[in-house]
Amino acid sequence: MNDPVFHSAPAPLAIREIAALVGGTIAEGADAGCLVSGLATLEEAGPSDLAFMDGARHVPDLQRCRAGACLVAERFAGHVPQGTAAIVVAKPYAAFVALARHLYPDALRPGSVFGQPGVTAGAMVHPRARLEADVTVDPGAVIGPEAEIGTGTVIGAGAVIGPGVRIGRDCSIGAGVSLMHALLGDRVILHPGARIGQDGFGYLGGAGGHAKVPQIRRVILQDDVEIGAGTTIDRGGLRDTVIGEGSKIDNLVQIAHNVVIGRHCVVVSQTGIAGSATLGDFVVLGGQVGVIGHVRIGDGARIAATSNVKDDVPPGVEWGGSPARPMREWFREVMAIQRLGRGEKPWGGRQEAREGE
């Protein structure tokens, strides 16, 4: 059985071409005409590969590497072994990412599973749906009445696009996505299995049971938003659920009704954001963060992984812990508990032995 290759190999590039693309300088003595045809880690790179090195702890790996070329900061260029061309750049990883994006543009968003342009046989598109030119719809996808889809968008196999949904241009809707009561801007990416626009979780409790509260608003995903596989975003109850321009949501995240997330935020896997919480611009939530309802997190705030946010968070701060609080305060408390566990005073030194010990 042949080993499948899922991303087509790019045309080989000369080291001088790579340096020009990333704004780097080739170290003296390197063969600028040597060709590179792949990308790899320092540990795995061979003579036809390009690697990068970023950080002093990787110096031993750099010294042993066999790559044809390596992107490296100037202060580490002397550690590049003979036979590997050093391309000196200010930020090696950023240069590596820029080059990878140039070489593998098809890896930046999910494409058609079936690989056939246009509306394929087996897709079900309602006659009242409106599709611009150059829309791809894979087999098994369902597009409801009054839905509108912009040019260049790909609808994956088995995806369900509900009535009246608006999808902008050059979007990627992955296989098995369900998309209801939603408005999407341009270049939005929904990875496979994402669930967008279903009911928010709203009930009025009483002696007779739980009465369902109608969820009558929408989900709005602005331009360049990316939503991970298996993530769920509930539609709003009395205000729209909004994900701002350029925000990136990881896999397996729950975003409840009425949540508003600002521009260019990052929300990492297994995070849960309860109803009506508001995040400003450039907020970062680490993995498994919990945010209770109606909390406000200010612009640029960063919340450490596994923290639980129960209070409003000021702009630009770093918080952590459960409940979340300023990072230094959290670290001091953790260290005090560790000292207590060792039988020391929380502020240092040993406690006096208790009677009978």
Tab-separated table of C-alpha atoms in Angstrom:
chain	number	residue	atom	x	y	z
A	1	MET	CA	0.000	0.000	0.000
A	2	ASN	CA	1.368	3.398	-0.961
A	3	ASP	CA	1.924	5.935	1.799
A	4	PRO	CA	-0.497	8.815	1.038
A	5	VAL	CA	0.740	12.393	0.933
A	6	PHE	CA	-2.025	14.823	1.850
A	7	HIS	CA	-0.304	18.089	0.916
A	8	SER	CA	1.382	18.456	-2.457
A	9	ALA	CA	5.107	19.127	-2.251
A	10	PRO	CA	6.027	22.654	-3.373
A	11	ALA	CA	8.527	23.347	-6.124
A	12	PRO	CA	12.102	23.374	-4.755
A	13	LEU	CA	13.502	26.775	-3.827
A	14	ALA	CA	17.103	27.939	-3.856
A	15	ILE	CA	18.420	29.185	-0.530
A	16	ARG	CA	18.829	32.661	-2.037
A	17	GLU	CA	15.095	32.642	-2.928
A	18	ILE	CA	14.162	31.638	0.622
A	19	ALA	CA	16.320	34.414	2.066
A	20	ALA	CA	14.636	36.931	-0.225
A	21	LEU	CA	11.154	35.734	0.740
A	22	VAL	CA	11.790	36.102	4.484
A	23	GLY	CA	14.117	39.101	4.389
A	24	GLY	CA	17.066	37.084	5.729
A	25	THR	CA	20.825	37.119	5.231
A	26	ILE	CA	22.736	34.038	4.113
A	27	ALA	CA	25.746	33.295	6.305
A	28	GLU	CA	29.155	33.480	4.707
A	29	GLY	CA	30.297	30.322	2.984
A	30	ALA	CA	26.827	28.868	2.355
A	31	ASP	CA	25.835	27.669	-1.123
A	32	ALA	CA	23.060	30.130	-2.018
A	33	GLY	CA	22.060	28.033	-5.016
A	34	CYS	CA	21.387	24.853	-3.008
A	35	LEU	CA	17.778	23.683	-3.418
A	36	VAL	CA	15.366	23.026	-0.555
A	37	SER	CA	12.116	21.132	-1.148
A	38	GLY	CA	10.653	20.453	2.306
A	39	LEU	CA	10.089	21.768	5.822
A	40	ALA	CA	10.996	19.807	8.937
A	41	THR	CA	12.018	20.031	12.582
A	42	LEU	CA	15.650	20.359	13.629
A	43	GLU	CA	15.646	16.719	14.754
A	44	GLU	CA	14.125	15.286	11.568
A	45	ALA	CA	15.372	17.600	8.800
A	46	GLY	CA	17.527	16.150	6.038
A	47	PRO	CA	19.741	17.756	3.391
A	48	SER	CA	16.750	18.799	1.240
A	49	ASP	CA	14.792	20.341	4.151
A	50	LEU	CA	14.553	23.752	5.778
A	51	ALA	CA	14.321	23.949	9.584
A	52	PHE	CA	14.278	26.778	12.114
A	53	MET	CA	15.846	27.274	15.527
A	54	ASP	CA	14.383	29.638	18.112
A	55	GLY	CA	15.648	29.596	21.712
A	56	ALA	CA	18.828	28.700	23.570
A	57	ARG	CA	17.513	25.350	24.811
A	58	HIS	CA	17.540	24.066	21.207
A	59	VAL	CA	21.259	24.731	20.644
A	60	PRO	CA	22.204	21.014	21.046
A	61	ASP	CA	19.583	20.043	18.448
A	62	LEU	CA	20.899	22.741	16.114
A	63	GLN	CA	24.463	21.490	16.452
A	64	ARG	CA	23.362	17.966	15.470
A	65	CYS	CA	20.952	18.915	12.688
A	66	ARG	CA	21.421	17.771	9.096
A	67	ALA	CA	19.101	20.289	7.409
A	68	GLY	CA	20.009	21.823	4.082
A	69	ALA	CA	19.227	25.247	5.546
A	70	CYS	CA	18.135	26.661	8.883
A	71	LEU	CA	16.469	29.939	9.835
A	72	VAL	CA	18.304	31.215	12.882
A	73	ALA	CA	18.813	34.393	14.922
A	74	GLU	CA	22.214	36.050	14.560
A	75	ARG	CA	23.347	35.133	18.085
A	76	PHE	CA	22.959	31.415	17.303
A	77	ALA	CA	24.397	31.432	13.784
A	78	GLY	CA	27.765	30.212	15.052
A	79	HIS	CA	26.177	26.953	16.219
A	80	VAL	CA	24.925	25.960	12.756
A	81	PRO	CA	26.923	22.890	11.681
A	82	GLN	CA	28.986	22.656	8.536
A	83	GLY	CA	26.847	21.545	5.616
A	84	THR	CA	23.783	23.467	6.793
A	85	ALA	CA	23.254	26.952	5.356
A	86	ALA	CA	22.375	29.511	8.035
A	87	ILE	CA	19.743	32.067	7.009
A	88	VAL	CA	19.913	34.806	9.623
A	89	VAL	CA	16.611	36.521	10.474
A	90	ALA	CA	15.366	38.559	13.420
A	91	LYS	CA	12.482	36.186	14.251
A	92	PRO	CA	13.135	32.647	12.983
A	93	TYR	CA	9.754	31.119	13.821
A	94	ALA	CA	7.840	34.019	12.291
A	95	ALA	CA	9.951	33.674	9.140
A	96	PHE	CA	9.337	29.912	9.085
A	97	VAL	CA	5.568	30.435	9.352
A	98	ALA	CA	5.608	33.030	6.567
A	99	LEU	CA	7.500	30.623	4.321
A	100	ALA	CA	5.197	27.700	5.199
A	101	ARG	CA	2.152	29.822	4.315
A	102	HIS	CA	3.773	30.681	0.988
A	103	LEU	CA	4.642	27.065	0.158
A	104	TYR	CA	1.466	25.376	1.403
A	105	PRO	CA	-1.485	27.741	0.832
A	106	ASP	CA	-3.931	24.817	0.547
A	107	ALA	CA	-3.179	23.830	4.158
A	108	LEU	CA	-4.569	27.109	5.501
A	109	ARG	CA	-8.217	26.105	5.310
A	110	PRO	CA	-10.314	22.964	4.764
A	111	GLY	CA	-11.065	22.245	1.136
A	112	SER	CA	-13.561	20.100	-0.681
A	113	VAL	CA	-13.570	16.466	0.448
A	114	PHE	CA	-14.917	15.303	-2.908
A	115	GLY	CA	-12.533	17.450	-4.934
A	116	GLN	CA	-15.038	18.522	-7.582
A	117	PRO	CA	-15.937	22.185	-8.122
A	118	GLY	CA	-19.519	23.397	-8.261
A	119	VAL	CA	-22.615	21.783	-6.780
A	120	THR	CA	-21.997	18.034	-6.902
A	121	ALA	CA	-24.520	15.272	-7.377
A	122	GLY	CA	-25.879	14.240	-4.005
A	123	ALA	CA	-25.953	17.762	-2.574
A	124	MET	CA	-29.394	19.151	-1.788
A	125	VAL	CA	-29.712	22.865	-2.513
A	126	HIS	CA	-33.133	24.428	-2.076
A	127	PRO	CA	-34.357	26.224	-5.190
A	128	ARG	CA	-34.761	29.438	-3.188
A	129	ALA	CA	-31.163	29.381	-1.956
A	130	ARG	CA	-28.828	31.879	-3.643
A	131	LEU	CA	-25.281	30.823	-4.503
A	132	GLU	CA	-22.825	33.141	-6.219
A	133	ALA	CA	-20.447	31.845	-8.891
A	134	ASP	CA	-17.598	29.522	-7.902
A	135	VAL	CA	-19.257	28.006	-4.830
A	136	THR	CA	-18.377	24.341	-4.161
A	137	VAL	CA	-20.917	22.087	-2.457
A	138	ASP	CA	-19.837	18.530	-1.631
A	139	PRO	CA	-22.126	15.481	-1.682
A	140	GLY	CA	-24.521	15.129	1.225
A	141	ALA	CA	-24.604	18.826	2.061
A	142	VAL	CA	-28.009	20.428	2.603
A	143	ILE	CA	-28.665	24.123	1.946
A	144	GLY	CA	-32.014	25.530	3.034
A	145	PRO	CA	-34.320	28.130	1.502
A	146	GLU	CA	-33.229	31.791	1.397
A	147	ALA	CA	-29.658	30.862	2.362
A	148	GLU	CA	-27.045	33.017	0.618
A	149	ILE	CA	-23.469	31.902	-0.054
A	150	GLY	CA	-20.675	34.041	-1.496
A	151	THR	CA	-18.217	33.222	-4.263
A	152	GLY	CA	-15.200	31.068	-3.460
A	153	THR	CA	-16.859	29.377	-0.489
A	154	VAL	CA	-16.621	25.609	0.017
A	155	ILE	CA	-19.427	23.682	1.750
A	156	GLY	CA	-18.119	20.320	2.971
A	157	ALA	CA	-19.747	16.923	2.757
A	158	GLY	CA	-22.703	16.454	5.088
A	159	ALA	CA	-22.815	20.099	6.178
A	160	VAL	CA	-26.239	21.583	6.940
A	161	ILE	CA	-26.857	25.252	6.133
A	162	GLY	CA	-30.160	26.390	7.593
A	163	PRO	CA	-32.838	28.647	6.127
A	164	GLY	CA	-31.838	32.271	5.774
A	165	VAL	CA	-28.195	31.750	6.786
A	166	ARG	CA	-25.777	34.207	5.160
A	167	ILE	CA	-22.217	33.080	4.348
A	168	GLY	CA	-19.697	35.512	2.898
A	169	ARG	CA	-17.007	34.970	0.278
A	170	ASP	CA	-14.011	32.596	0.410
A	171	CYS	CA	-15.316	30.783	3.488
A	172	SER	CA	-14.679	27.127	4.352
A	173	ILE	CA	-17.511	25.176	5.972
A	174	GLY	CA	-16.098	21.810	7.023
A	175	ALA	CA	-17.646	18.379	6.723
A	176	GLY	CA	-20.542	17.744	9.085
A	177	VAL	CA	-20.923	21.348	10.236
A	178	SER	CA	-24.396	22.539	11.192
A	179	LEU	CA	-25.024	26.246	10.714
A	180	MET	CA	-28.348	27.784	11.726
A	181	HIS	CA	-29.596	31.309	12.513
A	182	ALA	CA	-26.204	32.724	11.592
A	183	LEU	CA	-24.522	35.474	9.596
A	184	LEU	CA	-20.914	34.928	8.474
A	185	GLY	CA	-18.483	37.455	7.040
A	186	ASP	CA	-15.748	36.741	4.516
A	187	ARG	CA	-12.945	34.164	4.905
A	188	VAL	CA	-14.584	32.457	7.864
A	189	ILE	CA	-13.374	28.903	8.579
A	190	LEU	CA	-15.538	26.341	10.375
A	191	HIS	CA	-13.725	23.065	10.969
A	192	PRO	CA	-15.545	19.711	10.757
A	193	GLY	CA	-18.309	19.060	13.249
A	194	ALA	CA	-18.695	22.625	14.507
A	195	ARG	CA	-22.241	23.445	15.668
A	196	ILE	CA	-23.260	27.043	15.177
A	197	GLY	CA	-26.587	28.707	15.960
A	198	GLN	CA	-28.476	26.059	17.907
A	199	ASP	CA	-30.649	26.950	20.916
A	200	GLY	CA	-29.072	28.690	23.854
A	201	PHE	CA	-29.570	26.922	27.189
A	202	GLY	CA	-32.342	28.979	28.753
A	203	TYR	CA	-35.074	27.731	31.116
A	204	LEU	CA	-37.323	29.230	33.758
A	205	GLY	CA	-37.517	26.900	36.727
A	206	GLY	CA	-40.719	26.410	38.691
A	207	ALA	CA	-42.764	23.932	40.690
A	208	GLY	CA	-44.112	22.428	37.490
A	209	GLY	CA	-40.686	21.927	35.881
A	210	HIS	CA	-38.484	23.923	33.546
A	211	ALA	CA	-40.145	26.197	30.980
A	212	LYS	CA	-38.022	26.727	27.877
A	213	VAL	CA	-37.130	30.359	27.126
A	214	PRO	CA	-37.293	31.121	23.377
A	215	GLN	CA	-33.911	31.916	21.872
A	216	ILE	CA	-34.792	34.436	19.170
A	217	ARG	CA	-31.499	36.075	18.171
A	218	ARG	CA	-28.575	35.028	15.976
A	219	VAL	CA	-24.892	34.119	15.803
A	220	ILE	CA	-22.669	36.621	13.988
A	221	LEU	CA	-19.171	35.548	12.920
A	222	GLN	CA	-17.238	38.487	11.523
A	223	ASP	CA	-14.515	38.415	8.842
A	224	ASP	CA	-11.559	36.021	9.279
A	225	VAL	CA	-12.995	34.165	12.272
A	226	GLU	CA	-11.867	30.538	12.636
A	227	ILE	CA	-13.826	27.969	14.664
A	228	GLY	CA	-12.317	24.604	15.640
A	229	ALA	CA	-13.712	21.112	15.219
A	230	GLY	CA	-16.481	20.136	17.599
A	231	THR	CA	-16.933	23.656	18.989
A	232	THR	CA	-20.469	24.797	19.779
A	233	ILE	CA	-21.731	28.374	19.612
A	234	ASP	CA	-25.317	28.957	20.743
A	235	ARG	CA	-27.476	31.628	19.186
A	236	GLY	CA	-28.542	34.556	21.312
A	237	GLY	CA	-31.672	34.818	23.367
A	238	LEU	CA	-32.237	38.573	23.560
A	239	ARG	CA	-28.974	39.769	21.979
A	240	ASP	CA	-26.843	38.275	19.240
A	241	THR	CA	-23.952	35.978	20.039
A	242	VAL	CA	-20.998	37.692	18.325
A	243	ILE	CA	-17.451	36.548	17.520
A	244	GLY	CA	-15.361	39.532	16.431
A	245	GLU	CA	-13.145	39.956	13.415
A	246	GLY	CA	-10.047	37.759	13.304
A	247	SER	CA	-10.793	35.804	16.484
A	248	LYS	CA	-9.624	32.181	16.634
A	249	ILE	CA	-11.553	29.554	18.622
A	250	ASP	CA	-9.945	26.147	19.212
A	251	ASN	CA	-11.588	22.696	19.154
A	252	LEU	CA	-14.170	21.637	21.739
A	253	VAL	CA	-15.084	25.073	23.073
A	254	GLN	CA	-18.579	25.942	24.351
A	255	ILE	CA	-19.805	29.507	23.798
A	256	ALA	CA	-23.229	30.132	25.274
A	257	HIS	CA	-26.055	32.437	24.231
A	258	ASN	CA	-25.582	36.224	24.203
A	259	VAL	CA	-21.782	35.985	24.527
A	260	VAL	CA	-19.859	38.754	22.774
A	261	ILE	CA	-16.192	38.117	21.922
A	262	GLY	CA	-14.146	41.009	20.569
A	263	ARG	CA	-11.672	41.224	17.708
A	264	HIS	CA	-8.546	39.042	17.425
A	265	CYS	CA	-9.185	37.001	20.565
A	266	VAL	CA	-7.779	33.488	21.107
A	267	VAL	CA	-9.832	30.891	22.995
A	268	VAL	CA	-8.075	27.557	23.583
A	269	SER	CA	-9.594	24.072	23.686
A	270	GLN	CA	-12.149	22.914	26.287
A	271	THR	CA	-12.934	26.433	27.442
A	272	GLY	CA	-16.526	27.181	28.438
A	273	ILE	CA	-17.988	30.699	28.321
A	274	ALA	CA	-21.374	31.086	30.014
A	275	GLY	CA	-24.249	33.218	28.812
A	276	SER	CA	-23.955	36.990	28.340
A	277	ALA	CA	-20.226	37.135	29.125
A	278	THR	CA	-18.323	39.812	27.202
A	279	LEU	CA	-14.693	39.666	26.072
A	280	GLY	CA	-12.878	42.721	24.753
A	281	ASP	CA	-10.392	42.773	21.874
A	282	PHE	CA	-7.177	40.681	21.919
A	283	VAL	CA	-8.228	38.611	24.947
A	284	VAL	CA	-6.530	35.212	25.393
A	285	LEU	CA	-8.175	32.363	27.325
A	286	GLY	CA	-5.960	29.318	27.977
A	287	GLY	CA	-7.189	25.738	27.781
A	288	GLN	CA	-10.039	24.636	30.071
A	289	VAL	CA	-10.824	28.149	31.308
A	290	GLY	CA	-14.324	28.627	32.692
A	291	VAL	CA	-16.044	32.014	32.486
A	292	ILE	CA	-19.295	32.537	34.373
A	293	GLY	CA	-22.226	34.435	32.923
A	294	HIS	CA	-22.354	38.242	32.616
A	295	VAL	CA	-18.620	38.663	33.413
A	296	ARG	CA	-16.644	41.278	31.444
A	297	ILE	CA	-13.020	40.650	30.465
A	298	GLY	CA	-11.148	43.757	29.350
A	299	ASP	CA	-9.125	44.329	26.195
A	300	GLY	CA	-5.820	42.456	26.067
A	301	ALA	CA	-6.381	40.458	29.258
A	302	ARG	CA	-4.825	36.983	29.430
A	303	ILE	CA	-6.286	34.151	31.536
A	304	ALA	CA	-4.088	31.157	32.423
A	305	ALA	CA	-5.188	27.616	31.558
A	306	THR	CA	-7.671	25.849	33.897
A	307	SER	CA	-8.642	29.136	35.597
A	308	ASN	CA	-12.218	29.998	36.580
A	309	VAL	CA	-13.283	33.594	36.026
A	310	LYS	CA	-16.085	34.763	38.325
A	311	ASP	CA	-15.346	38.508	38.469
A	312	ASP	CA	-14.845	41.248	35.898
A	313	VAL	CA	-11.242	41.363	34.657
A	314	PRO	CA	-9.518	44.708	33.975
A	315	PRO	CA	-7.883	45.381	30.599
A	316	GLY	CA	-4.321	44.286	29.930
A	317	VAL	CA	-3.809	42.078	32.992
A	318	GLU	CA	-2.754	38.444	33.485
A	319	TRP	CA	-4.941	36.409	35.827
A	320	GLY	CA	-4.926	32.762	36.879
A	321	GLY	CA	-6.241	30.310	39.436
A	322	SER	CA	-9.635	29.263	40.718
A	323	PRO	CA	-11.170	31.681	41.299
A	324	ALA	CA	-9.015	33.704	38.935
A	325	ARG	CA	-7.070	36.629	40.381
A	326	PRO	CA	-3.947	38.626	39.464
A	327	MET	CA	-1.096	36.311	38.471
A	328	ARG	CA	1.364	37.410	41.138
A	329	GLU	CA	-1.240	37.023	43.861
A	330	TRP	CA	-2.096	33.552	42.593
A	331	PHE	CA	1.581	32.509	42.483
A	332	ARG	CA	2.153	33.781	46.045
A	333	GLU	CA	-0.797	31.731	47.311
A	334	VAL	CA	0.399	28.606	45.507
A	335	MET	CA	3.885	28.983	46.982
A	336	ALA	CA	2.440	29.554	50.478
A	337	ILE	CA	0.402	26.339	50.231
A	338	GLN	CA	3.488	24.432	49.062
A	339	ARG	CA	5.449	25.702	52.071
A	340	LEU	CA	2.642	24.684	54.428
A	341	GLY	CA	2.702	21.220	52.883
A	342	ARG	CA	6.417	20.976	53.696
A	343	GLY	CA	5.781	22.042	57.287
A	344	GLU	CA	7.220	25.512	56.760
A	345	LYS	CA	5.762	28.889	57.565
A	346	PRO	CA	3.925	30.348	54.546
A	347	TRP	CA	6.423	33.238	54.490
A	348	GLY	CA	9.474	30.987	54.942
A	349	GLY	CA	11.149	29.044	57.770
A	350	ARG	CA	9.853	25.968	59.577
A	351	GLN	CA	6.779	25.980	61.804
A	352	GLU	CA	7.149	24.915	65.413
A	353	ALA	CA	6.252	21.266	65.901
A	354	ARG	CA	2.805	20.763	67.331
A	355	GLU	CA	2.492	19.108	70.743
A	356	GLY	CA	2.744	15.371	70.479
A	357	GLU	CA	4.647	15.344	67.164
